[in-house]
Amino acid sequence: MKTFARLGTLFVGASAMLAASFAPRQTFDVPLASLDLGKMRVQPAGGRGGQTQTVAQANKSIDGNPIRIGGKEFTSGVGTRATSVLFVNLNGKAERFSAMVGADDNPMALPPNAAGQPQAPPPPTPIVFRVVGDGRVIHVSKPVARGDAAEPLDADVHGIKTLVLQVKPVDGSRPVAANWADAKFTVNGSADEAPVAIDIPIEPRTILTPKPGPAPRINGPSLTGVTPGHDVLYKIPATGSRPITYGATNLPSGLTLDPSTGVIRGTIASRGRYLVTFTAKNSAGAASKPFTFIAEGQLALTPAMGWNSWNAYGRAVSDSLARAAADAMISKGLIDHGWTYVNLDDGWERSARDTDPLHEGPVRADDGTILTNKKFPDMKALGDYMHSRGLKFGIYSGPGPTTCQRLEASWQHELQDFLTFAKWGVDYLKYDWCGYSSVLAPGETNQQLPVLKRPYQVGRAALNQVPRDIIYSLCQYGWGNVWEWGAEKGIEGNSWRTTGDITDTWESMAGIGFRQVGNSKYASPGHWNDPDMLVIGKVGWGPRLRDSHLTPNEQYVHITLWTLLASPLLLGNDLTQMDDFEVNLVTNDEVLAVHQDALGKPADRVSKKDELEVWARPLADGSLAVGLFNRDEMDMPVSVRWDELGLKGKQKVRDLWRQKDLGTFDGEFSSVVPRHGTVFLKVTPQ
Ligand code: GAL
């Protein structure tokens, strides 16, 4: 392959003589395809988190076919996929970057579906080609989709040192085959100054938040919802040097506090609102916090915080892994910041048809009681273990005959199963549609609202007969705009998944998170949008764990955005292996106070300028939590005007991740936000 096509002539005359000892300066073309394409980050075609990483192709489409755009074949160029990113060092020596860009004519082969059947090619999805240089957007193509003619692109890159070439879908995160056809740099310099593909610069794992001091501080929400007559368990989360002595004044009768652990247990007999004051004392000082028990039968008045086994262990979850997660939630100090639930996902049940000896066996006892598999010798003991340590316990089932892992689910055993769960001490139920599709009557589809609602109505009716407070978490991937009806009478979901399954890539996480525009109006205390569980830390969906593919800044975006969205925060990583960075990320009490804010009003988008977004959420104290987000590939300034936030005059601005006041600002605030990063602010009227 030809690397340099010489266009220009050598400089002549005095300068050439002067430069005799240097490589000669000339104008020449460098095809993009001649660069080290292994440096291009290409979104996998499918599958989970980079397991099928692919390499961009020189002079071929990503699938190895000739490059074809809008019926025209190109013999040179780079075949890649949206989303993909390439960083190029131009040395300031390139003049232009030009290409014919477009989606490949060949519909991308999708991996077989869960049942092993081939999938139909996806509909044409619009994508854009972006050129970004030294923190400035240089060119954004018009959106093009499969079948459209190639778009000419000719960008002035004069003086640019670092250039980014990016292809991305206009919406969502569906991968699309994309081509930079005839792509080349025109360089004016010496041959050794030609553009070079470089690694994506990844920032260090910087800890932003100062450690809590030795004096006690009481964290967590300012209220909790319970049902009169049902068991109450509330652990007062507090930081500060140990030992701490806890107190509570005006505790309603029926509740008792263990002063050495801060765990409150018992029942509240009558309906009402009970205002109490928590106290915490240690050798370094004392703290107090007003708190309200709202005994009106409404649960999850602030979104749940905890852990779920799925993104870490998948169906390899076991009793001992769940106990280890609980132990780590305590030993890593998460419990002191309000982390509470330890939830089993799929993988605790049996299947008569399973080939895995761990899951096989009769699925129910003679009386119909659901049985646990070999990894869970005693579920009641496991629930007791959680409760004895001040934690809560969650489980997973579904309204169909089987779960997503084809293990036993609760079809026609709803009440019986929920009563069993209550006996085990379950506090949280994730109820996953999956197998329900197999029991639809002829003519019924998952496009019909009454059909979509039915299993969750049956579930709610059963749950109402169970004498225990159990959070009801709907999981049906956002079908039928579940956010519009998940809270309605007769369903009363405490949360509902708004999307399909998340995975630990920027495309997946950011795609899901930033797509939640307009959903804030459907959530309220007790009823939350759930854009799926967290993918920071060590994840793996099975026995083998690895580090999340999210960069450090992407992990800050993940926690910031889910906090703003008032989504349930369910860690999906191996808690026992959390390092200081990860612990810091999930134990910033000012960030978590936004998540647990009593007003219960999630953020919505305030502005979007290309890849820069601002989201804001009103807080109970009259201030606003504001996230500045940079979804672009280079650090860029992001600004927000007070009038966009409905504010006037001077505002105090605090950096929540650094827990640092930034000063008083009139009219607007602006800050450089790192690539795929965030600045998270609290804005308070002066
Ligand atoms: C999926 C669900 C995941 C996980 C999995 C278990 O349907 O969305 O969150 O629960 O099932 O099989």
XYZ file of C-alpha atoms and ligand atoms in Angstrom:
698
model
C 0.000 0.000 0.000
C 1.202 3.462 -0.906
C 1.740 5.564 2.216
C 2.525 9.016 0.932
C 1.149 10.460 -2.281
C 3.317 13.435 -3.093
C 1.322 16.516 -4.050
C 3.585 19.444 -3.562
C 7.094 20.329 -4.490
C 10.069 20.763 -2.233
C 10.817 24.209 -0.984
C 13.585 25.739 -3.016
C 16.052 28.528 -2.563
C 17.591 29.918 0.577
C 15.312 28.162 3.014
C 16.120 24.802 1.483
C 19.797 25.473 1.847
C 19.313 26.624 5.412
C 17.400 23.477 6.155
C 19.967 21.253 4.578
C 20.539 19.452 7.848
C 16.752 18.955 8.418
C 14.356 16.626 6.648
C 12.888 18.463 3.639
C 9.563 20.266 4.009
C 6.955 19.282 1.474
C 3.235 19.027 0.873
C 1.970 15.489 0.728
C -1.116 13.367 1.412
C -1.372 10.744 4.111
C -4.276 8.314 3.707
C -6.160 7.727 6.955
C -5.958 4.011 6.163
C -2.154 4.137 6.515
C -2.364 5.039 10.215
C -2.264 2.426 12.981
C -5.989 1.625 13.007
C -5.532 -0.558 16.066
C -5.661 2.724 17.986
C -9.233 3.364 16.857
C -11.718 2.504 19.609
C -14.592 0.713 17.900
C -17.843 -0.133 19.644
C -18.474 -3.878 19.659
C -21.216 -5.083 17.328
C -23.102 -6.679 20.167
C -22.582 -8.660 23.297
C -21.580 -7.379 26.646
C -18.951 -4.767 27.400
C -16.276 -5.104 24.778
C -16.197 -8.870 24.626
C -16.244 -8.695 20.845
C -13.913 -5.748 20.349
C -13.167 -5.173 16.689
C -10.519 -3.367 14.695
C -11.243 -0.774 12.017
C -10.351 -1.950 8.493
C -8.068 -0.328 5.924
C -9.703 0.013 2.491
C -12.547 -2.347 3.480
C -15.766 -2.059 5.427
C -15.716 -3.147 9.069
C -17.176 -6.478 7.961
C -14.390 -7.004 5.400
C -16.428 -6.145 2.286
C -15.609 -3.431 -0.258
C -16.540 0.023 1.043
C -19.922 0.994 -0.480
C -21.873 4.145 0.301
C -25.157 4.990 -1.428
C -24.501 2.456 -4.194
C -20.983 3.743 -4.919
C -17.882 1.681 -4.265
C -14.700 3.251 -2.863
C -11.355 1.535 -3.121
C -9.695 3.472 -0.314
C -10.708 4.605 3.136
C -11.373 3.210 6.582
C -14.255 0.942 7.512
C -15.434 1.337 11.069
C -18.537 1.485 13.151
C -20.560 4.094 14.962
C -19.528 4.648 17.694
C -15.783 4.837 17.052
C -13.056 7.248 18.009
C -9.525 7.824 16.742
C -7.051 10.276 18.249
C -4.415 11.533 15.806
C -1.306 13.547 16.578
C -1.038 16.076 13.721
C 2.008 17.855 15.140
C 0.444 21.092 13.902
C 1.661 20.151 10.452
C -1.539 19.098 8.687
C -3.469 21.559 6.525
C -6.658 19.675 5.677
C -8.501 16.491 6.430
C -10.866 15.355 3.709
C -13.095 12.324 3.116
C -16.335 11.054 1.652
C -18.305 9.817 4.638
C -21.371 7.658 5.060
C -22.986 4.538 6.463
C -21.985 1.310 4.719
C -24.565 -0.123 2.312
C -24.234 -3.541 3.871
C -26.650 -3.918 6.802
C -24.556 -4.890 9.782
C -24.897 -8.493 10.788
C -26.476 -8.669 14.234
C -25.513 -11.475 16.588
C -28.134 -14.243 16.944
C -30.840 -13.464 19.507
C -31.144 -15.143 22.922
C -32.927 -18.116 21.338
C -30.048 -18.544 18.842
C -32.075 -17.360 15.831
C -30.630 -14.940 13.260
C -31.897 -11.390 13.660
C -33.278 -9.234 10.871
C -30.986 -6.353 9.864
C -31.705 -3.216 11.864
C -33.512 -0.310 10.208
C -31.207 2.421 8.809
C -30.020 4.533 11.735
C -28.678 8.065 11.166
C -25.083 8.663 12.174
C -22.789 11.689 12.157
C -19.093 12.070 11.436
C -17.339 14.537 13.703
C -13.926 16.165 13.545
C -12.705 17.726 16.791
C -9.327 19.390 17.245
C -7.573 20.802 20.301
C -10.835 21.106 22.242
C -12.807 22.688 19.379
C -15.500 21.151 17.177
C -14.199 21.580 13.614
C -16.795 19.732 11.587
C -19.999 17.764 12.137
C -21.431 16.056 9.074
C -25.125 16.135 8.379
C -26.807 12.938 9.610
C -26.481 10.086 7.110
C -28.054 6.647 7.154
C -27.608 3.393 5.215
C -28.442 3.995 1.548
C -27.668 7.747 1.596
C -25.020 9.098 -0.783
C -21.572 9.816 0.644
C -21.152 13.277 2.145
C -18.045 15.262 1.204
C -16.036 16.407 4.195
C -13.172 18.885 3.888
C -11.948 20.332 7.163
C -9.328 23.008 7.773
C -7.070 21.517 10.430
C -4.282 24.062 10.071
C -2.270 24.387 13.288
C -4.163 21.628 15.138
C -1.998 19.419 17.333
C -4.426 16.676 18.348
C -7.349 15.696 16.154
C -10.226 13.366 16.939
C -12.211 11.542 14.269
C -15.473 10.227 15.604
C -18.549 8.509 14.209
C -21.641 8.210 16.363
C -25.340 7.493 16.050
C -27.516 10.608 16.243
C -29.625 8.884 18.905
C -29.174 5.822 21.025
C -26.271 3.446 20.936
C -27.070 0.952 18.175
C -23.842 0.088 16.309
C -23.793 0.998 12.596
C -21.158 0.175 9.935
C -19.607 3.479 8.835
C -16.905 4.531 6.370
C -14.386 7.336 6.109
C -13.978 6.751 2.350
C -11.079 8.374 0.447
C -9.997 9.869 3.780
C -6.671 11.670 3.807
C -4.654 14.330 5.566
C -2.864 16.948 3.524
C 0.351 17.723 5.337
C 2.870 20.457 4.967
C 6.019 19.399 6.732
C 8.738 16.838 6.675
C 8.006 13.159 6.184
C 8.678 12.397 9.852
C 6.003 14.911 10.861
C 3.193 12.899 9.262
C 0.074 12.283 11.397
C 0.303 9.426 13.871
C -2.592 7.593 15.493
C -2.280 7.742 19.278
C -3.942 6.140 22.264
C -7.029 7.799 23.703
C -5.689 9.820 26.618
C -7.260 8.362 29.773
C -7.127 10.405 32.952
C -5.828 8.996 36.250
C -8.250 7.645 38.869
C -8.351 10.905 40.817
C -10.108 10.946 44.172
C -12.008 14.230 44.310
C -13.727 14.110 47.682
C -12.098 14.844 51.042
C -12.420 12.081 53.648
C -15.036 12.576 56.380
C -13.569 14.015 59.599
C -13.420 12.359 63.045
C -16.473 14.201 64.418
C -19.770 12.391 63.888
C -21.980 13.309 60.955
C -25.375 11.743 60.333
C -25.950 10.932 56.689
C -28.792 9.398 54.728
C -32.282 10.704 53.974
C -34.372 12.924 56.247
C -37.353 10.575 56.133
C -38.437 7.016 55.496
C -41.784 5.496 54.594
C -43.236 2.461 56.387
C -46.563 0.684 56.790
C -48.228 0.740 60.246
C -47.996 -2.715 61.821
C -45.150 -3.924 59.578
C -41.555 -4.580 60.664
C -39.342 -1.499 60.627
C -35.570 -1.624 60.225
C -33.645 1.632 59.943
C -29.923 1.978 60.454
C -28.788 5.539 61.214
C -25.896 6.040 58.802
C -23.111 8.071 60.370
C -19.444 8.762 59.754
C -16.886 9.750 62.377
C -14.391 7.880 64.490
C -15.676 4.844 66.352
C -17.133 4.125 68.826
C -20.243 6.230 68.189
C -23.163 6.311 70.607
C -26.483 6.803 68.880
C -29.643 8.331 70.279
C -33.141 9.184 69.076
C -35.592 11.480 70.829
C -39.366 11.202 70.347
C -39.075 7.751 68.791
C -42.654 6.481 68.294
C -43.629 3.743 70.728
C -43.001 0.309 69.257
C -39.582 1.303 67.922
C -36.335 0.779 69.815
C -32.828 1.944 69.040
C -29.637 0.038 69.749
C -27.365 2.876 70.932
C -24.177 1.058 69.970
C -25.144 0.170 66.356
C -27.650 2.880 65.486
C -30.146 0.271 64.295
C -33.834 0.982 64.946
C -36.279 -1.933 64.973
C -39.896 -2.637 65.848
C -43.247 -1.597 64.442
C -45.293 1.581 64.437
C -48.860 0.743 65.433
C -50.749 3.728 64.069
C -50.734 5.680 60.908
C -49.041 9.058 61.126
C -45.920 11.135 60.732
C -43.408 10.891 63.546
C -40.753 13.566 63.781
C -37.718 12.386 65.736
C -34.198 13.672 66.305
C -31.264 11.366 65.755
C -28.062 12.022 67.658
C -24.565 10.600 67.331
C -21.711 11.193 69.809
C -18.082 10.206 69.853
C -14.816 11.387 71.392
C -14.534 14.108 68.730
C -17.991 15.655 69.076
C -21.718 15.288 68.600
C -24.223 15.624 65.771
C -27.979 15.636 65.432
C -30.449 15.384 62.568
C -34.227 15.724 62.349
C -35.857 12.680 60.768
C -39.454 11.682 60.010
C -40.976 8.211 60.018
C -43.909 8.471 57.626
C -46.143 5.557 58.601
C -48.656 5.878 55.797
C -47.979 2.687 53.829
C -45.887 4.367 51.157
C -42.386 2.906 50.628
C -39.245 4.165 48.895
C -39.974 7.838 49.584
C -36.379 8.333 48.519
C -34.838 6.029 45.899
C -33.227 2.837 47.184
C -29.478 2.552 47.656
C -27.824 -0.834 47.706
C -26.257 -3.628 45.743
C -27.568 -6.189 43.274
C -25.707 -9.330 42.271
C -26.393 -9.313 38.514
C -23.745 -7.036 36.954
C -21.098 -8.645 39.140
C -21.846 -12.364 39.215
C -24.749 -13.058 36.856
C -26.152 -16.500 37.568
C -23.020 -17.468 39.512
C -24.436 -15.625 42.554
C -24.395 -17.635 45.794
C -25.173 -17.351 49.484
C -21.508 -16.825 50.294
C -21.071 -14.117 47.630
C -24.142 -12.290 48.977
C -22.784 -12.500 52.546
C -19.413 -11.241 51.335
C -21.160 -8.310 49.634
C -22.968 -7.512 52.885
C -19.733 -7.748 54.884
C -17.984 -5.442 52.415
C -20.840 -2.947 52.495
C -20.039 -2.627 56.178
C -16.242 -2.973 56.195
C -15.792 -0.510 53.311
C -17.997 1.926 55.223
C -20.757 2.136 52.598
C -23.402 1.491 55.250
C -22.314 4.717 56.993
C -23.423 6.692 53.945
C -26.853 5.121 53.559
C -26.157 2.038 51.412
C -28.717 -0.486 52.637
C -30.047 -3.163 50.283
C -28.284 -6.409 49.380
C -30.319 -7.820 46.503
C -30.096 -11.212 44.847
C -30.870 -11.109 41.148
C -31.594 -14.126 38.947
C -29.699 -17.314 39.815
C -31.067 -18.390 43.231
C -33.877 -20.528 41.759
C -33.955 -23.990 40.220
C -34.928 -25.390 36.859
C -36.063 -28.933 36.170
C -34.525 -28.610 32.709
C -31.219 -27.053 33.691
C -28.032 -28.815 32.701
C -26.064 -27.052 35.438
C -26.111 -29.355 38.500
C -26.144 -26.268 40.725
C -29.551 -25.226 39.408
C -31.233 -28.552 38.624
C -33.874 -30.307 40.670
C -37.584 -30.073 41.460
C -38.474 -26.396 41.343
C -41.155 -26.502 44.035
C -42.046 -28.615 47.048
C -45.227 -30.742 47.009
C -47.243 -27.877 48.480
C -45.978 -25.541 45.739
C -43.415 -23.684 47.866
C -40.607 -22.421 45.658
C -37.231 -24.075 46.351
C -33.798 -22.524 46.277
C -30.936 -24.094 44.357
C -27.785 -25.657 45.810
C -26.005 -22.333 46.144
C -28.616 -21.119 48.663
C -28.865 -23.663 51.492
C -31.032 -21.484 53.774
C -32.632 -18.320 52.456
C -34.219 -17.372 55.787
C -30.815 -17.544 57.433
C -29.427 -15.320 54.682
C -32.170 -12.732 55.252
C -31.544 -12.880 59.004
C -27.834 -12.352 58.370
C -28.548 -9.119 56.477
C -31.000 -7.833 59.070
C -28.724 -8.670 61.995
C -26.194 -6.288 60.491
C -28.617 -3.449 59.827
C -28.923 -4.207 56.110
C -31.980 -5.055 54.021
C -32.489 -8.007 51.734
C -33.783 -8.143 48.176
C -34.764 -10.894 45.757
C -35.675 -11.390 42.102
C -38.545 -13.192 40.412
C -40.878 -12.701 37.498
C -44.544 -12.955 36.548
C -43.880 -15.641 33.934
C -43.281 -19.359 34.443
C -39.527 -18.792 34.148
C -36.975 -16.015 34.574
C -34.582 -14.647 31.965
C -32.195 -17.434 32.954
C -35.045 -19.963 32.422
C -35.186 -20.677 36.138
C -38.417 -20.989 38.098
C -40.508 -17.803 38.408
C -43.830 -16.929 40.067
C -46.482 -17.562 37.352
C -49.667 -18.721 39.119
C -47.777 -18.843 42.418
C -47.608 -15.090 42.961
C -49.110 -14.833 46.447
C -47.531 -18.076 47.621
C -44.080 -16.928 46.492
C -44.406 -13.453 47.948
C -45.450 -14.949 51.297
C -42.397 -17.202 51.106
C -40.219 -14.176 50.337
C -41.711 -12.394 53.357
C -40.824 -15.397 55.525
C -37.272 -15.158 54.265
C -37.230 -11.491 55.297
C -37.279 -10.019 51.802
C -37.530 -6.201 51.686
C -37.190 -5.596 47.926
C -38.594 -7.516 44.951
C -37.345 -7.064 41.398
C -40.075 -8.479 39.180
C -38.833 -9.233 35.673
C -41.187 -9.746 32.712
C -38.949 -12.130 30.680
C -40.805 -15.476 30.723
C -44.246 -13.842 30.741
C -44.202 -13.552 26.943
C -44.644 -17.345 26.824
C -48.057 -17.252 28.541
C -49.722 -14.619 26.371
C -53.011 -15.751 24.828
C -53.296 -15.958 21.022
C -53.530 -12.429 19.637
C -51.907 -10.861 22.674
C -48.578 -9.055 22.223
C -46.245 -6.997 24.301
C -47.374 -3.974 22.281
C -50.758 -3.922 24.042
C -51.031 -1.824 27.183
C -53.570 -4.009 29.040
C -51.319 -7.003 28.381
C -48.251 -5.130 29.589
C -50.006 -4.003 32.761
C -51.625 -7.323 33.671
C -48.736 -9.195 35.292
C -47.798 -6.140 37.333
C -51.413 -5.752 38.511
C -51.474 -9.407 39.550
C -48.157 -8.863 41.338
C -49.366 -5.744 43.125
C -52.578 -7.433 44.276
C -50.532 -10.289 45.730
C -47.995 -8.002 47.355
C -50.789 -6.078 49.069
C -51.750 -9.275 50.878
C -48.267 -9.797 52.298
C -47.751 -8.474 55.844
C -44.338 -7.033 55.120
C -42.928 -3.864 53.525
C -41.486 -4.999 50.195
C -40.333 -2.527 47.563
C -41.870 -3.390 44.189
C -39.360 -2.926 41.356
C -40.818 -3.382 37.868
C -38.446 -4.740 35.242
C -39.797 -4.854 31.690
C -37.199 -2.747 29.874
C -39.375 0.340 29.397
C -42.002 -1.290 27.194
C -45.222 0.633 26.542
C -43.696 3.755 28.125
C -43.988 2.116 31.529
C -43.035 5.429 33.171
C -46.457 6.736 32.145
C -48.322 4.048 34.102
C -45.899 2.295 36.470
C -47.204 4.310 39.421
C -50.930 4.063 38.615
C -53.411 2.613 41.103
C -53.362 -1.149 41.037
C -49.702 -1.328 39.975
C -47.977 1.199 42.245
C -44.475 0.266 41.245
C -41.837 1.792 43.488
C -39.609 1.898 40.404
C -39.691 0.784 36.801
C -36.870 0.093 34.411
C -36.896 2.626 31.598
C -34.457 0.768 29.321
C -32.975 -2.526 28.243
C -29.955 -3.911 30.059
C -27.017 -1.624 30.704
C -23.446 -2.686 30.074
C -20.157 -1.125 31.134
C -19.392 0.952 28.046
C -19.653 4.702 27.584
C -22.077 4.136 24.695
C -24.393 2.055 26.840
C -24.234 4.066 30.058
C -24.325 7.530 28.502
C -26.789 6.379 25.839
C -29.234 5.239 28.521
C -28.613 8.057 30.995
C -28.862 11.021 28.642
C -31.910 9.482 26.923
C -33.981 10.045 30.086
C -35.005 13.500 28.818
C -38.610 14.308 29.710
C -39.032 11.432 32.176
C -38.676 13.503 35.348
C -42.371 14.370 35.453
C -43.339 10.720 35.900
C -41.317 10.166 39.081
C -42.268 11.225 42.592
C -41.493 10.062 46.143
C -42.221 6.328 46.132
C -42.178 5.976 42.331
C -38.877 6.228 40.478
C -37.542 5.893 36.962
C -34.886 3.165 36.870
C -32.326 3.425 34.047
C -30.755 0.187 35.346
C -28.039 -0.724 37.800
C -24.574 0.756 38.156
C -21.568 -0.486 36.184
C -18.642 0.998 38.080
C -15.923 -1.138 39.683
C -15.303 -4.832 39.052
C -18.127 -6.318 36.992
C -18.452 -9.495 34.957
C -22.000 -10.944 34.792
C -20.491 -14.272 35.796
C -17.746 -15.977 37.734
C -14.942 -13.980 36.087
C -14.709 -10.336 37.060
C -12.838 -7.494 35.382
C -12.590 -3.733 35.727
C -15.469 -1.747 34.300
C -14.680 -0.377 30.857
C -15.816 3.046 32.028
C -12.954 5.520 32.427
C -12.619 7.372 35.748
C -14.441 10.439 34.408
C -17.140 8.261 32.857
C -17.677 6.732 36.301
C -18.119 10.229 37.756
C -20.657 10.912 35.003
C -22.475 7.664 35.833
C -22.882 8.450 39.537
C -23.663 12.129 38.924
C -26.302 11.424 36.298
C -28.007 8.598 38.233
C -28.010 10.867 41.322
C -29.619 13.673 39.351
C -32.144 11.252 37.825
C -33.133 9.996 41.314
C -32.685 6.486 39.999
C -32.362 3.644 42.459
C -28.612 3.369 43.069
C -27.792 -0.321 42.941
C -24.099 -1.063 42.772
C -23.399 -3.919 40.385
C -19.788 -4.602 41.243
C -17.763 -6.851 43.537
C -17.888 -4.816 46.749
C -15.092 -6.836 48.353
C -12.624 -5.591 45.725
C -13.549 -1.898 45.792
C -10.477 0.321 45.820
C -10.205 3.813 47.338
C -11.290 5.455 44.084
C -14.478 3.404 43.868
C -15.321 3.829 47.545
C -14.797 7.579 47.194
C -17.098 7.626 44.182
C -20.039 6.212 46.140
C -19.527 7.776 49.574
C -19.631 11.516 48.884
C -22.365 12.574 51.316
C -23.125 15.847 49.545
C -23.699 13.951 46.299
C -25.776 11.292 48.064
C -27.798 14.015 49.826
C -28.916 15.165 46.368
C -29.909 11.591 45.524
C -31.839 11.226 48.785
C -33.363 14.714 48.680
C -36.813 14.773 50.284
C -38.446 16.767 47.482
C -38.003 13.723 45.248
C -37.934 15.658 41.994
C -35.534 14.174 39.426
C -33.463 16.268 37.071
C -34.300 16.983 33.498
C -32.220 18.445 30.705
C -31.780 22.208 30.764
C -29.725 22.593 27.613
C -27.895 20.663 24.933
C -25.312 22.208 22.651
C -23.872 19.520 20.405
C -22.218 17.144 22.893
C -22.459 19.458 25.923
C -25.431 19.065 28.245
C -26.701 20.643 31.440
C -29.147 18.830 33.724
C -30.692 20.254 36.896
C -32.808 19.076 39.780
C -34.581 21.237 42.383
C -33.865 20.412 46.024
C -35.965 20.670 49.159
C -33.877 23.568 50.543
C -34.618 25.781 47.533
C -31.281 25.236 45.840
C -30.565 23.378 42.607
C -28.257 20.467 41.850
C -26.757 21.107 38.420
C -24.686 18.706 36.336
C -22.493 20.086 33.563
C -21.682 17.228 31.199
C -19.191 16.960 28.372
C -20.007 14.003 26.119
C -17.400 15.112 23.609
C -13.977 13.594 23.039
C -11.884 16.490 24.356
C -12.016 18.803 27.369
C -14.402 21.689 26.657
C -15.972 24.630 28.466
C -19.606 24.095 29.471
C -21.716 26.990 30.699
C -25.142 27.510 32.152
C -27.008 30.793 32.429
C -29.064 31.476 35.526
C -32.120 32.318 33.405
C -31.944 28.818 31.877
C -32.322 27.519 35.434
C -35.134 29.954 36.235
C -32.807 31.904 38.530
C -32.066 35.620 38.818
C -29.261 37.540 40.482
C -26.266 36.289 42.394
C -25.956 32.599 43.198
C -23.568 30.708 45.428
C -21.938 27.808 43.632
C -20.458 24.761 45.333
C -18.554 21.931 43.673
C -20.205 18.805 45.078
C -17.528 16.283 44.115
C -14.770 18.383 45.697
C -17.069 19.666 48.483
C -15.695 23.116 47.856
C -17.329 26.544 47.494
C -16.455 28.119 44.168
C -17.810 31.584 44.986
C -20.729 33.804 44.033
C -21.628 34.141 40.372
C -23.841 36.627 38.596
C -25.786 35.587 35.514
C -24.000 32.373 34.630
C -21.382 29.811 35.480
C -18.864 28.242 33.168
C -16.209 25.615 33.673
C -13.956 23.447 31.577
C -15.348 19.928 31.799
C -13.113 16.982 30.945
C -13.721 14.569 28.074
C -16.645 12.246 28.954
C -16.739 14.051 32.283
C -18.799 16.188 34.569
C -18.763 19.076 36.998
C -21.481 18.658 39.613
C -22.711 21.834 41.310
C -25.058 22.989 43.979
C -26.438 26.419 43.118
C -28.008 28.336 46.008
C -29.623 31.785 45.869
C -27.550 34.244 47.877
C -32.901 -9.277 32.561
C -32.872 -8.038 33.423
C -31.518 -7.973 34.082
C -31.298 -9.226 34.898
C -31.480 -10.476 34.036
C -31.441 -11.745 34.855
O -34.143 -9.366 31.954
O -33.109 -6.905 32.643
O -31.431 -6.817 34.893
O -32.197 -9.249 35.968
O -32.710 -10.433 33.366
O -31.636 -12.874 34.093
